[in-house]
Amino acid sequence: MSSATDPAARGAAATDPHASIYDHGFVRVAAVTLPVALADPATNAERHLEMLTELHDQQVGVAVFPELSLTGYSLDDLVMQEPLLDAAEQALARLVAASRELMPLIVVGAPLRATDRSRVFNCAVTIHRGEILGIHPKQNLATYREFYERRWYAPGDDADGVGVSVLGGEHVLTPHSLITVPDLPGLTLFVEICEDMWVPIPPSAEAALAGATVIANLSGSPITVGRAEDRKLMARSASARCQAAYLYAAAGEGESTTDLAWDGQTFVYECGDLLGESERFPQGPRATIVDVDLDRIVAERRRQNTADDNRRTHAASLEKYSSWTATQLFEPEPYLVLDDDVVDASAEDDAEQMPSPTEARRPATGPLRRPLHRFPFVPDDPTRLAQDSYEAFSIQVAGLVRRLSAIGGDRPGGTRPVLGVSGGLDSTHALLVCARAMDQLGRDRSEILAFTMPGFATTEHTRSHAELLSRAIGASFETIDIRPASTQMLKDLGHPAGSGEEVYDVTFENVQAGMRYDYLFRLANHRGGIVVGTGDLSELALGWCTYGVGDQMAHYGVNAGVPKTLIQHLIRWVIAEQLFDRETADLLQAVLDTEISPELIPTKTGEKAQSTEDSIGPYALHDFTLYHQLRRGYGPAKIAYLAHQAWGDESAGQWPAGYVEADKRGYSRAEIKHWMTVFTRRFFSNQFKRSAMPNAPKVLAGGSLSPRGDWRMPSDVTSKAWLAEIEREVPGE
């Protein structure tokens, strides 16, 4: 019994909020290729049903087959023969009847006759629950090079409402019809066929403006050298421009090789990202089965207001997309009896747990089937990670070069970069950026003014790293002990620590953080420089910085667009690219091996040193939440679901290149919920710090918290609605 119909699986979906992808804005889709029995529709129909049964068992919501999949594409003049066209109708009838028991919306290809028998149309037929929802004729017929389609078919671009013979009756062609699924918000399907994708203004572009979010392409494209990449280029660009999912299924095994060859390529793109693809030139059926994020598509369109502006520009052309057909993906079911336990629908407790008898249940689907990155700011692919690291580092350097150039720092002896170095990740990376900026400006690195300012908890380990690294880079280096000045301030404040008492509260910490930046700003005044901020994007999101004269402030920030989880990889990239000498590379590795700590609270022998992540939580989870909230616009329930998929099992999925084996771990749902609550409280309550943040370059797409850039938010807003969703919808066990 399939999990789509298995009572136990359905019961799990009803009680576990993470059991079904369909509860979190996803739809499972399949782009299918299968061996075609050329000119044998009856056999092809049975092969379709065998595959569809498997897809039903895998809870697929949309299944797309190749062009003319019920007959084969390479029929030539046989497609105009009555026996073949009769058999195609009968095969279609077989699929329609069988679809009553199948979950997916099914999109298949078949040649259909106009009711007056004057022309034949190359059609994609969408079927669901025993009904034909739409018949989409091919709009652009290739009649060049190896193609000769106008010899056999009528173009469908102007065929709205034309009657075709199906199942002994008449159906009308719907080249501009959209199919909606009300019980799966965000799913609006449009279908085009092969050549429709290759024209300058494809039907899918207009359909997307009219509201289509998922576009299916049934293709009979023969393969030649290089064409597979061309197809992916066209589909990727279409999905990116249209902010849509693009499902592509090409003809393969069984097509005639009289003059051509076929590779059975299938793939799915979403908003420009490849979600999956199948092997080419397969023997036997193949399917790309992935989960499309409908919420992402809707959110991207909502943000990219030019998409709707473009719709207004083409409003007249879009009037033809007035035909909408609706279907319910999930069937309503009565209450269930699980094994030997009889469910009493009248019992109050059970009534609270179970949906109403007419409410459709989502099937338990198992894990998400799509690339899902533990570190969404950090690519898993080593080549892409290296490229991203190069671009991120170059953006940071270019930003500082421009700022220094604008204020007299484009010549030797001009405005100098001033920064505090602690031996930690952020200040280390900022020092590297300063060094490269000075190289590009043609200035000596000794004009970088690096200061380390040990406080009450600074260790010799980090202090020595700061000095050794600064000297290895070639920067001017000085030490300023802030303990006497901090002690005096604590005394002046009447704080117990000023008299030697072990009271290590936030005031004790912020006196040190503020003192460091007080010195840096005055040093910049005195030495003719600007303070280069070292704080990163993750710290800004959490408000993990001292406001005012503290690490929240600088004359210019170089790290504010880079999350904590990426900075360590940027340093690894600097090492790998050998941008500095071997001594510097060894010191950089030592910094990477040091635990993140603010070093503000003294510890005694045998005590664990102060740890940032012990205080505010793991940056891995915080950056995961930050990305999906900031870049995708998701709410806590969906982010928690994604986090559980990505972090629930440390042995599953990929880890970024170079990630330390000992640092690999997973997180339970309870941990995810706890730290998401911490993130939400801190993110909302610390907006006032971001509202006053200094200038800094945006580095990542959707990854800026500048009030002048990606993110605008009132400083005195409440997080009540977000916290309520966490409490209500995020499981803690």
XYZ file of C-alpha atoms in Angstrom:
733
model
C 0.000 0.000 0.000
C 1.395 3.414 -0.941
C 1.996 6.116 1.628
C -0.436 8.271 -0.318
C -3.229 5.911 0.737
C -1.710 4.142 3.739
C -3.780 5.039 6.855
C -0.730 4.946 9.125
C 1.150 7.349 6.899
C -1.855 9.629 6.708
C -2.166 9.514 10.454
C 1.487 10.506 10.783
C 0.903 13.442 8.477
C -2.019 14.567 10.611
C -0.025 14.573 13.859
C 3.523 15.483 12.802
C 3.801 19.010 11.352
C 6.993 17.991 9.544
C 5.607 14.848 7.914
C 4.439 16.364 4.626
C 6.095 18.784 2.243
C 2.608 19.892 1.229
C 2.109 21.564 4.605
C 5.075 23.842 3.948
C 4.463 25.356 0.539
C 6.112 22.694 -1.641
C 4.851 20.568 -4.499
C 6.583 17.373 -5.614
C 7.000 17.300 -9.379
C 8.316 14.757 -11.858
C 9.754 15.301 -15.328
C 9.608 11.865 -16.942
C 11.072 10.201 -20.014
C 10.246 6.618 -20.896
C 10.789 4.206 -23.802
C 8.230 4.906 -26.491
C 6.634 2.192 -28.573
C 6.570 4.134 -31.831
C 3.080 4.299 -33.342
C 1.694 2.026 -30.582
C -0.446 4.240 -28.289
C -1.965 1.330 -26.346
C 1.442 0.094 -25.205
C 2.533 3.627 -24.426
C -0.543 4.194 -22.278
C 0.323 1.140 -20.175
C 3.914 2.325 -19.785
C 2.638 5.710 -18.648
C 0.400 4.053 -16.060
C 3.213 1.895 -14.716
C 5.274 5.021 -14.179
C 2.348 7.012 -12.800
C 1.641 4.337 -10.201
C 5.200 4.732 -8.934
C 4.888 8.520 -8.944
C 1.598 8.294 -7.055
C 3.317 6.146 -4.430
C 5.968 8.870 -4.118
C 3.311 11.563 -3.550
C 4.104 13.431 -6.781
C 1.714 16.305 -7.441
C 2.620 17.127 -11.078
C 3.984 14.628 -13.642
C 5.144 15.741 -17.094
C 5.930 13.424 -20.017
C 7.630 14.141 -23.387
C 6.066 15.617 -26.501
C 3.653 13.226 -28.225
C 4.455 10.687 -25.531
C 1.418 8.518 -26.340
C 2.461 7.992 -29.970
C 6.093 8.983 -30.294
C 7.380 12.171 -31.895
C 9.275 10.750 -34.912
C 6.232 9.457 -36.816
C 6.531 11.695 -39.870
C 3.577 11.148 -42.234
C 2.163 8.311 -40.112
C 0.760 10.919 -37.720
C -1.871 11.780 -40.337
C -3.166 8.220 -40.570
C -6.610 7.570 -39.101
C -5.689 4.275 -37.342
C -2.955 6.032 -35.397
C -5.162 8.996 -34.457
C -7.965 6.655 -33.364
C -5.519 4.673 -31.224
C -4.171 7.888 -29.678
C -7.678 8.884 -28.560
C -8.262 5.442 -27.075
C -4.952 5.578 -25.204
C -5.874 9.003 -23.854
C -9.219 7.618 -22.692
C -7.363 4.856 -20.856
C -5.264 7.395 -18.993
C -8.232 9.598 -18.122
C -10.108 6.666 -16.626
C -7.109 5.446 -14.633
C -6.295 8.939 -13.338
C -9.275 8.821 -10.959
C -7.153 6.804 -8.539
C -3.931 8.742 -9.028
C -2.677 11.799 -7.175
C -0.604 13.652 -9.804
C -1.766 16.194 -12.318
C -0.703 14.338 -15.467
C 0.573 16.120 -18.579
C 0.989 13.877 -21.643
C 1.457 14.442 -25.363
C -0.881 13.287 -28.127
C -1.904 14.262 -31.686
C -5.573 15.273 -31.807
C -7.872 15.987 -34.759
C -9.980 19.065 -35.146
C -13.635 18.061 -34.970
C -14.094 19.098 -38.580
C -11.122 16.843 -39.403
C -9.432 19.686 -41.271
C -6.224 19.763 -39.206
C -4.215 17.842 -36.619
C -2.809 19.556 -33.530
C 0.266 18.554 -31.550
C -1.187 18.677 -28.038
C -0.250 18.455 -24.393
C -3.209 17.155 -22.400
C -3.491 17.824 -18.674
C -5.502 15.197 -16.784
C -6.504 14.890 -13.145
C -8.968 12.748 -11.184
C -10.714 11.451 -14.281
C -11.055 14.806 -16.052
C -9.296 16.631 -18.849
C -8.352 20.021 -17.415
C -6.749 21.519 -20.493
C -5.566 20.742 -24.015
C -2.599 22.902 -24.923
C -1.653 22.837 -28.623
C 1.911 23.559 -29.673
C 1.997 27.222 -30.620
C 5.271 27.475 -32.548
C 5.921 24.761 -35.106
C 9.528 24.209 -36.110
C 9.896 23.963 -39.867
C 13.603 24.489 -40.426
C 16.759 22.352 -40.551
C 15.686 18.831 -39.501
C 12.154 19.886 -38.525
C 9.118 19.704 -40.804
C 6.215 20.108 -38.377
C 3.956 22.391 -40.435
C 3.652 19.530 -42.923
C 1.562 17.691 -40.314
C 0.262 20.058 -37.630
C -1.674 23.280 -37.354
C -0.174 26.011 -35.143
C -2.016 26.460 -31.871
C -1.282 30.090 -31.039
C -4.654 31.255 -32.399
C -6.617 28.061 -31.672
C -8.424 29.096 -28.479
C -11.791 27.361 -28.405
C -11.165 25.215 -31.487
C -12.878 21.868 -31.036
C -10.892 18.626 -31.089
C -12.105 15.051 -31.007
C -11.460 13.314 -27.679
C -13.121 10.241 -26.198
C -15.865 10.205 -28.777
C -16.846 13.784 -27.951
C -15.576 17.293 -28.379
C -13.157 19.253 -26.202
C -11.806 22.682 -26.969
C -8.167 23.686 -27.265
C -6.844 25.908 -24.479
C -3.455 27.264 -25.581
C -3.685 30.111 -23.059
C -5.292 28.304 -20.143
C -3.857 28.284 -16.641
C -4.647 25.490 -14.187
C -4.903 26.385 -10.512
C -4.958 24.156 -7.450
C -6.852 25.922 -4.650
C -5.860 23.416 -1.955
C -2.176 24.012 -2.724
C -1.799 27.813 -2.765
C 0.809 29.069 -5.182
C 0.451 26.246 -7.719
C -0.682 27.583 -11.097
C 0.331 25.387 -14.035
C 0.975 26.377 -17.647
C 2.072 24.036 -20.427
C 4.115 24.716 -23.542
C 5.674 22.328 -26.050
C 9.292 22.091 -27.201
C 9.830 24.890 -29.779
C 7.633 27.223 -27.742
C 10.637 27.634 -25.425
C 13.025 28.678 -28.209
C 11.233 31.694 -29.679
C 12.094 35.289 -28.648
C 8.878 35.775 -26.692
C 7.827 32.308 -25.495
C 4.258 31.609 -24.371
C 5.579 30.820 -20.880
C 6.809 34.407 -20.448
C 3.319 35.776 -20.977
C 1.792 32.975 -18.912
C 4.077 33.832 -16.006
C 2.973 37.457 -16.189
C -0.605 36.171 -16.151
C 0.064 34.171 -12.967
C 1.651 30.816 -13.880
C 4.169 29.640 -11.274
C 4.979 26.186 -12.676
C 5.716 25.773 -16.388
C 5.865 22.372 -18.036
C 7.614 21.746 -21.339
C 6.932 18.527 -23.223
C 9.792 18.177 -25.683
C 10.549 15.962 -28.663
C 13.882 17.677 -29.208
C 16.420 15.422 -30.958
C 19.940 15.542 -29.595
C 22.999 16.963 -31.305
C 26.343 17.944 -29.784
C 25.863 20.876 -27.413
C 22.069 20.954 -27.518
C 21.621 19.573 -23.996
C 23.405 22.596 -22.543
C 21.402 24.906 -24.800
C 18.158 23.451 -23.443
C 19.309 23.995 -19.876
C 20.362 27.539 -20.689
C 16.923 28.328 -22.121
C 15.066 26.718 -19.211
C 17.292 28.266 -16.579
C 16.904 31.736 -18.017
C 13.143 31.277 -18.354
C 12.800 30.170 -14.744
C 14.992 33.049 -13.556
C 13.303 35.776 -15.616
C 9.797 34.498 -14.908
C 10.491 33.645 -11.246
C 8.935 30.243 -11.859
C 9.625 26.530 -11.851
C 10.400 25.006 -15.247
C 9.862 21.271 -15.814
C 11.431 19.816 -18.957
C 10.957 16.274 -20.322
C 12.509 15.218 -23.635
C 11.863 12.201 -25.846
C 14.374 9.381 -25.677
C 14.567 5.626 -26.135
C 12.332 4.167 -28.843
C 12.179 7.216 -31.131
C 13.263 6.570 -34.717
C 16.962 6.998 -35.483
C 16.439 7.084 -39.245
C 18.032 10.518 -39.406
C 18.163 11.734 -35.781
C 19.033 10.656 -32.239
C 17.369 11.215 -28.842
C 18.719 11.503 -25.319
C 15.699 11.573 -22.960
C 16.948 14.576 -21.004
C 14.842 15.695 -18.023
C 15.444 18.450 -15.486
C 13.720 20.976 -13.258
C 14.757 24.572 -12.582
C 13.358 26.924 -9.958
C 14.053 30.662 -10.125
C 17.274 29.952 -12.019
C 18.456 27.134 -9.720
C 18.799 23.562 -10.975
C 16.860 21.332 -8.588
C 17.628 18.056 -10.322
C 18.242 16.250 -13.608
C 18.294 12.661 -14.842
C 20.953 10.770 -16.752
C 20.884 11.142 -20.505
C 20.609 8.323 -23.059
C 18.969 6.010 -20.508
C 17.706 2.512 -21.114
C 14.318 2.313 -19.488
C 12.243 5.043 -17.853
C 13.834 7.876 -15.903
C 12.377 10.724 -13.873
C 13.647 13.864 -12.232
C 11.580 14.008 -9.023
C 12.085 17.119 -6.913
C 10.151 19.389 -4.567
C 9.405 22.859 -5.897
C 9.136 25.697 -3.376
C 5.963 27.546 -4.307
C 6.398 29.956 -1.402
C 9.751 31.016 -2.808
C 8.269 31.751 -6.226
C 5.442 33.814 -4.759
C 7.807 35.684 -2.421
C 10.297 36.482 -5.190
C 7.550 37.914 -7.373
C 6.187 39.936 -4.487
C 9.596 41.509 -3.921
C 10.533 42.021 -7.553
C 7.913 44.639 -8.276
C 9.110 45.032 -11.875
C 7.501 41.682 -12.693
C 4.065 43.121 -12.009
C 5.016 46.372 -13.730
C 5.901 44.270 -16.768
C 2.457 42.662 -16.551
C 0.875 46.110 -16.729
C 2.958 46.926 -19.801
C 1.690 43.819 -21.587
C -1.848 43.866 -20.210
C -3.481 43.863 -23.639
C -1.545 40.788 -24.761
C -2.404 38.987 -21.527
C -6.163 39.281 -22.002
C -6.129 35.937 -23.820
C -5.092 34.231 -20.550
C -8.622 34.513 -19.214
C -9.322 30.766 -19.177
C -8.626 29.268 -15.738
C -9.336 25.682 -14.706
C -9.223 24.542 -11.084
C -8.699 21.145 -9.487
C -8.159 19.852 -5.955
C -4.911 17.927 -5.535
C -5.986 16.172 -2.336
C -9.148 14.152 -1.950
C -11.352 14.702 1.130
C -11.439 11.618 3.333
C -13.504 10.414 6.293
C -11.949 9.739 9.660
C -9.576 6.825 9.704
C -9.272 3.643 11.718
C -5.601 2.946 12.384
C -4.734 -0.743 12.910
C -6.876 -2.040 15.796
C -7.431 1.354 17.402
C -10.911 2.651 16.782
C -11.012 6.429 16.461
C -14.029 7.934 18.169
C -14.784 11.061 16.165
C -17.185 12.222 18.843
C -14.527 12.211 21.563
C -13.398 15.706 22.401
C -9.661 14.942 22.394
C -9.780 13.110 19.088
C -11.933 15.808 17.536
C -9.281 18.378 18.355
C -6.568 16.302 16.696
C -8.352 15.215 13.544
C -9.511 17.308 10.593
C -13.154 17.557 9.656
C -14.557 14.748 7.472
C -14.457 17.003 4.382
C -10.955 18.373 4.948
C -8.326 16.964 2.593
C -5.375 15.333 4.273
C -1.837 15.858 3.059
C 0.102 12.622 2.604
C 3.278 11.916 4.535
C 6.018 12.503 1.981
C 9.299 11.825 3.725
C 12.317 14.150 3.405
C 12.486 17.055 1.001
C 13.755 16.173 -2.454
C 15.756 19.225 -3.457
C 19.195 20.642 -2.750
C 19.038 22.005 0.799
C 22.153 23.623 2.201
C 23.038 23.596 5.878
C 24.886 26.825 5.222
C 22.768 28.734 2.695
C 25.347 31.524 2.508
C 28.085 28.964 1.756
C 27.903 26.792 -1.403
C 28.599 23.077 -0.956
C 30.238 22.816 -4.371
C 33.992 23.586 -4.007
C 34.206 25.348 -7.380
C 31.238 27.580 -6.634
C 32.524 28.241 -3.111
C 35.856 29.385 -4.535
C 34.094 31.651 -7.033
C 31.836 33.130 -4.356
C 34.807 33.649 -2.056
C 36.713 35.472 -4.782
C 33.751 37.737 -5.482
C 32.953 38.411 -1.818
C 36.563 39.254 -0.962
C 36.905 41.409 -4.076
C 33.714 43.322 -3.236
C 35.011 44.044 0.254
C 38.380 45.203 -1.058
C 36.836 47.312 -3.821
C 34.529 49.001 -1.315
C 37.387 49.999 0.970
C 39.539 51.138 -1.966
C 36.763 53.420 -3.156
C 36.117 54.858 0.307
C 39.804 55.559 0.953
C 40.211 57.056 -2.524
C 37.333 59.440 -1.897
C 38.907 60.879 1.268
C 42.543 61.242 0.328
C 43.659 57.681 0.840
C 44.629 57.069 -2.786
C 48.248 58.135 -2.324
C 51.121 57.273 0.036
C 50.797 59.150 3.307
C 47.065 59.697 2.773
C 44.133 58.627 4.944
C 45.014 55.456 6.803
C 42.885 52.459 7.755
C 42.728 52.095 11.551
C 41.399 48.894 13.088
C 41.431 46.874 16.244
C 42.726 43.340 15.892
C 41.837 40.719 18.466
C 43.084 37.498 16.913
C 39.501 36.492 16.115
C 37.833 35.718 12.776
C 36.280 39.081 11.992
C 39.209 41.362 12.730
C 41.569 38.934 11.016
C 39.526 39.020 7.844
C 39.169 42.803 8.002
C 42.976 43.051 8.269
C 43.312 40.926 5.110
C 40.884 43.231 3.291
C 42.887 46.275 4.397
C 46.109 44.684 3.183
C 44.763 43.975 -0.301
C 43.201 47.432 -0.486
C 46.564 49.048 0.259
C 48.182 46.867 -2.420
C 45.656 48.065 -4.994
C 46.134 51.683 -3.944
C 49.897 51.350 -4.384
C 50.512 52.084 -0.726
C 52.759 50.318 1.735
C 50.993 48.025 4.182
C 52.865 49.681 7.020
C 50.345 52.517 6.652
C 47.706 50.197 8.117
C 47.424 51.081 11.801
C 46.579 47.902 13.715
C 45.984 48.015 17.450
C 45.360 45.257 19.926
C 43.788 46.359 23.191
C 43.860 43.622 25.807
C 41.159 43.720 28.448
C 40.395 41.809 31.611
C 39.877 38.459 29.827
C 42.191 38.683 26.829
C 44.287 35.558 26.505
C 47.909 35.480 25.443
C 46.840 33.042 22.738
C 44.650 35.544 20.866
C 46.812 38.564 21.710
C 49.872 36.891 20.215
C 47.864 35.898 17.130
C 46.877 39.537 16.645
C 50.464 40.752 16.909
C 52.069 38.019 14.842
C 49.473 38.325 12.089
C 49.687 42.124 11.942
C 53.473 41.985 11.682
C 53.337 39.175 9.090
C 50.947 41.244 6.981
C 53.295 44.187 7.245
C 50.954 46.498 9.166
C 52.086 48.919 11.857
C 51.201 47.344 15.178
C 50.759 48.744 18.686
C 49.354 47.476 21.973
C 47.181 49.636 24.217
C 46.236 48.089 27.550
C 42.660 49.238 28.223
C 42.479 47.780 31.724
C 43.613 50.919 33.621
C 41.185 53.175 31.757
C 38.367 50.618 32.056
C 39.001 50.233 35.793
C 38.865 54.003 36.214
C 35.583 54.195 34.329
C 34.111 51.383 36.409
C 35.174 53.236 39.554
C 33.663 56.466 38.260
C 30.429 54.605 37.562
C 30.400 53.160 41.061
C 30.481 49.663 39.590
C 31.623 46.904 42.003
C 34.222 45.656 39.516
C 35.964 49.017 39.828
C 36.810 48.009 43.397
C 37.924 44.521 42.432
C 34.660 42.639 43.026
C 33.890 39.810 40.604
C 30.740 41.337 39.136
C 30.844 40.626 35.421
C 27.604 42.015 34.034
C 26.781 43.718 30.733
C 28.159 47.020 31.986
C 31.463 45.347 32.785
C 31.571 43.940 29.246
C 30.469 47.084 27.445
C 32.923 49.314 29.277
C 35.700 47.287 27.659
C 34.084 47.156 24.212
C 33.348 50.878 24.327
C 36.824 51.757 25.567
C 38.421 49.995 22.629
C 36.426 51.955 20.094
C 36.841 55.202 22.012
C 40.576 54.736 21.574
C 40.221 53.760 17.913
C 38.179 56.814 16.981
C 40.546 59.155 18.789
C 43.529 57.382 17.251
C 41.968 57.891 13.813
C 41.615 61.606 14.593
C 45.182 61.789 15.842
C 46.845 59.757 13.077
C 44.789 60.907 10.090
C 42.795 57.747 9.486
C 39.370 56.132 9.467
C 38.162 53.349 11.727
C 37.513 50.195 9.706
C 34.635 48.249 11.265
C 35.079 44.513 11.659
C 31.585 43.384 12.762
C 29.809 40.907 10.488
C 26.260 40.407 9.176
C 25.393 37.724 11.752
C 26.362 39.969 14.654
C 24.259 42.783 13.208
C 21.260 40.459 12.926
C 21.598 39.376 16.549
C 22.581 42.779 17.896
C 25.788 41.172 19.243
C 27.647 44.477 19.288
C 28.045 47.423 21.648
C 26.012 50.408 20.520
C 27.442 53.865 19.916
C 31.141 54.141 20.701
C 31.558 50.378 20.410
C 31.903 47.739 17.740
C 28.500 48.706 16.299
C 30.112 51.886 14.951
C 32.947 52.655 12.510
C 33.799 55.107 9.758
C 33.401 52.301 7.231
C 32.547 48.611 7.693
C 34.057 45.935 5.477
C 32.438 42.833 7.010
C 28.856 44.016 7.512
C 27.651 42.202 4.393
C 29.326 38.880 5.241
C 27.759 36.340 7.646
C 29.867 34.589 10.258
C 29.539 31.188 8.568
C 31.066 32.564 5.358
C 33.971 34.494 6.882
C 35.840 31.355 7.896
C 35.587 30.095 4.310
C 36.852 33.411 2.956
C 39.932 33.037 5.148
C 40.365 29.436 3.940
C 40.112 30.728 0.367
C 42.796 33.344 1.051
C 45.041 30.544 2.325
C 44.293 28.288 -0.666
C 44.889 31.063 -3.184
C 48.231 31.878 -1.541
C 47.447 35.580 -1.490
C 49.915 35.957 1.364
C 53.137 34.177 2.349
C 53.433 30.833 4.155
C 53.968 32.412 7.587
C 50.762 34.421 7.232
C 48.857 31.353 6.005
C 49.929 29.364 9.083
C 48.756 32.164 11.373
C 45.432 32.360 9.542
C 44.912 28.636 10.094
C 45.608 29.097 13.807
C 42.881 31.773 13.922
C 40.457 29.394 12.215
C 41.196 26.784 14.880
C 40.332 29.158 17.763
C 36.846 29.124 19.343
C 34.789 32.278 18.838
C 34.832 34.365 22.036
C 34.378 38.040 22.961
C 36.973 37.579 25.755
C 35.302 40.065 28.079
C 34.718 37.972 31.221
C 37.725 36.593 33.138
C 37.862 32.887 33.848
C 39.737 30.998 36.508
C 41.970 28.023 36.004
C 39.898 25.009 35.025
C 36.893 27.081 33.959
C 35.640 27.138 30.382
C 36.437 30.418 28.671
C 33.577 32.684 27.621
C 32.040 31.397 24.386
C 29.918 33.507 22.070
C 27.897 30.539 20.847
C 27.233 29.359 24.404
C 25.690 32.772 25.044
C 23.671 33.494 21.915
C 23.536 30.145 20.154
C 25.154 28.450 17.157
C 25.891 30.736 14.230
C 25.096 27.820 11.917
C 21.428 27.890 12.948
C 21.262 31.670 13.244
C 22.642 32.186 9.747
C 20.232 29.552 8.442
C 17.313 31.470 9.956
C 18.704 34.819 8.826
C 19.011 33.690 5.201
C 15.515 32.296 4.918
C 13.937 35.220 6.731
C 15.902 37.943 4.971
C 16.354 36.475 1.495
C 13.230 34.340 1.191
C 10.776 36.095 3.496
C 9.698 32.865 5.216
C 8.005 32.669 8.591
C 9.296 30.691 11.585
C 7.245 27.539 10.914
C 8.671 27.035 7.433
C 12.204 27.952 8.493
C 12.028 25.447 11.360
C 10.833 22.754 8.937
C 13.729 23.513 6.573
C 16.187 23.608 9.464
C 15.042 20.182 10.628
C 15.447 18.841 7.082
C 18.942 20.329 6.798
C 20.273 19.815 10.328
C 18.316 16.889 11.748
C 20.829 14.268 10.575
C 24.502 15.212 10.476
C 25.338 12.237 8.253
C 22.901 13.259 5.509
C 23.660 15.659 2.691
C 26.795 17.592 1.849
C 29.069 19.791 3.943
C 31.037 22.725 2.513
C 34.562 22.020 1.330
C 37.115 22.329 4.118
C 34.593 22.057 6.941
C 36.260 20.565 10.000
C 35.098 16.998 10.639
C 35.005 17.448 14.414
C 32.655 20.433 14.054
C 30.008 18.488 12.143
C 26.867 17.952 14.190
C 23.094 17.890 13.986
C 20.371 19.722 15.901
C 17.156 18.382 17.373
C 13.805 20.038 16.849
C 13.900 21.238 20.454
C 17.257 22.941 19.854
C 16.038 24.457 16.596
C 12.950 25.880 18.315
C 14.935 27.253 21.263
C 17.544 29.052 19.177
C 14.963 30.303 16.706
C 13.179 31.939 19.634
C 16.459 33.532 20.725
C 17.147 34.750 17.189
C 13.671 36.236 16.790
C 13.785 38.112 20.093
C 17.228 39.504 19.403
C 16.552 40.334 15.750
C 13.532 42.457 16.583
C 14.842 44.097 19.742
C 18.145 45.178 18.157
C 16.907 46.875 15.011
C 17.850 50.247 16.530
C 21.516 49.268 16.163
C 21.061 48.466 12.488
C 19.141 51.687 11.873
C 22.309 53.581 12.784
C 24.895 51.304 11.191
C 27.781 52.849 9.215
C 28.326 52.512 5.476
C 29.376 49.058 4.251
C 29.173 47.265 0.882
C 26.468 44.732 0.164
C 28.167 41.422 -0.614
C 25.487 38.713 -0.981
C 22.158 38.738 -2.805
C 19.491 39.593 -0.273
C 22.179 39.753 2.391
C 22.263 43.323 3.634
C 20.799 44.753 6.821
C 21.618 48.345 5.982
C 18.660 50.723 6.433
C 19.791 52.248 3.127
C 19.919 48.900 1.346
C 17.936 45.652 1.476
C 16.304 45.981 4.874
C 14.008 48.634 6.279
C 12.328 47.991 9.598
C 11.040 50.154 12.452
C 13.207 50.054 15.560
C 10.302 49.813 17.986
C 8.257 47.026 16.388
C 7.114 43.965 18.331
C 7.998 40.345 17.565
C 4.765 39.069 19.101
C 3.291 37.560 15.918
C 6.534 35.730 15.068
C 6.984 34.370 18.569
C 3.342 33.242 18.607
C 3.910 31.289 15.389
C 6.984 29.638 16.893
C 5.016 28.602 19.969
C 2.013 27.463 17.973
C 3.510 25.796 14.880
C 7.132 24.844 15.564
C 7.463 21.418 17.208
C 9.836 21.217 20.134
C 10.305 17.465 20.302
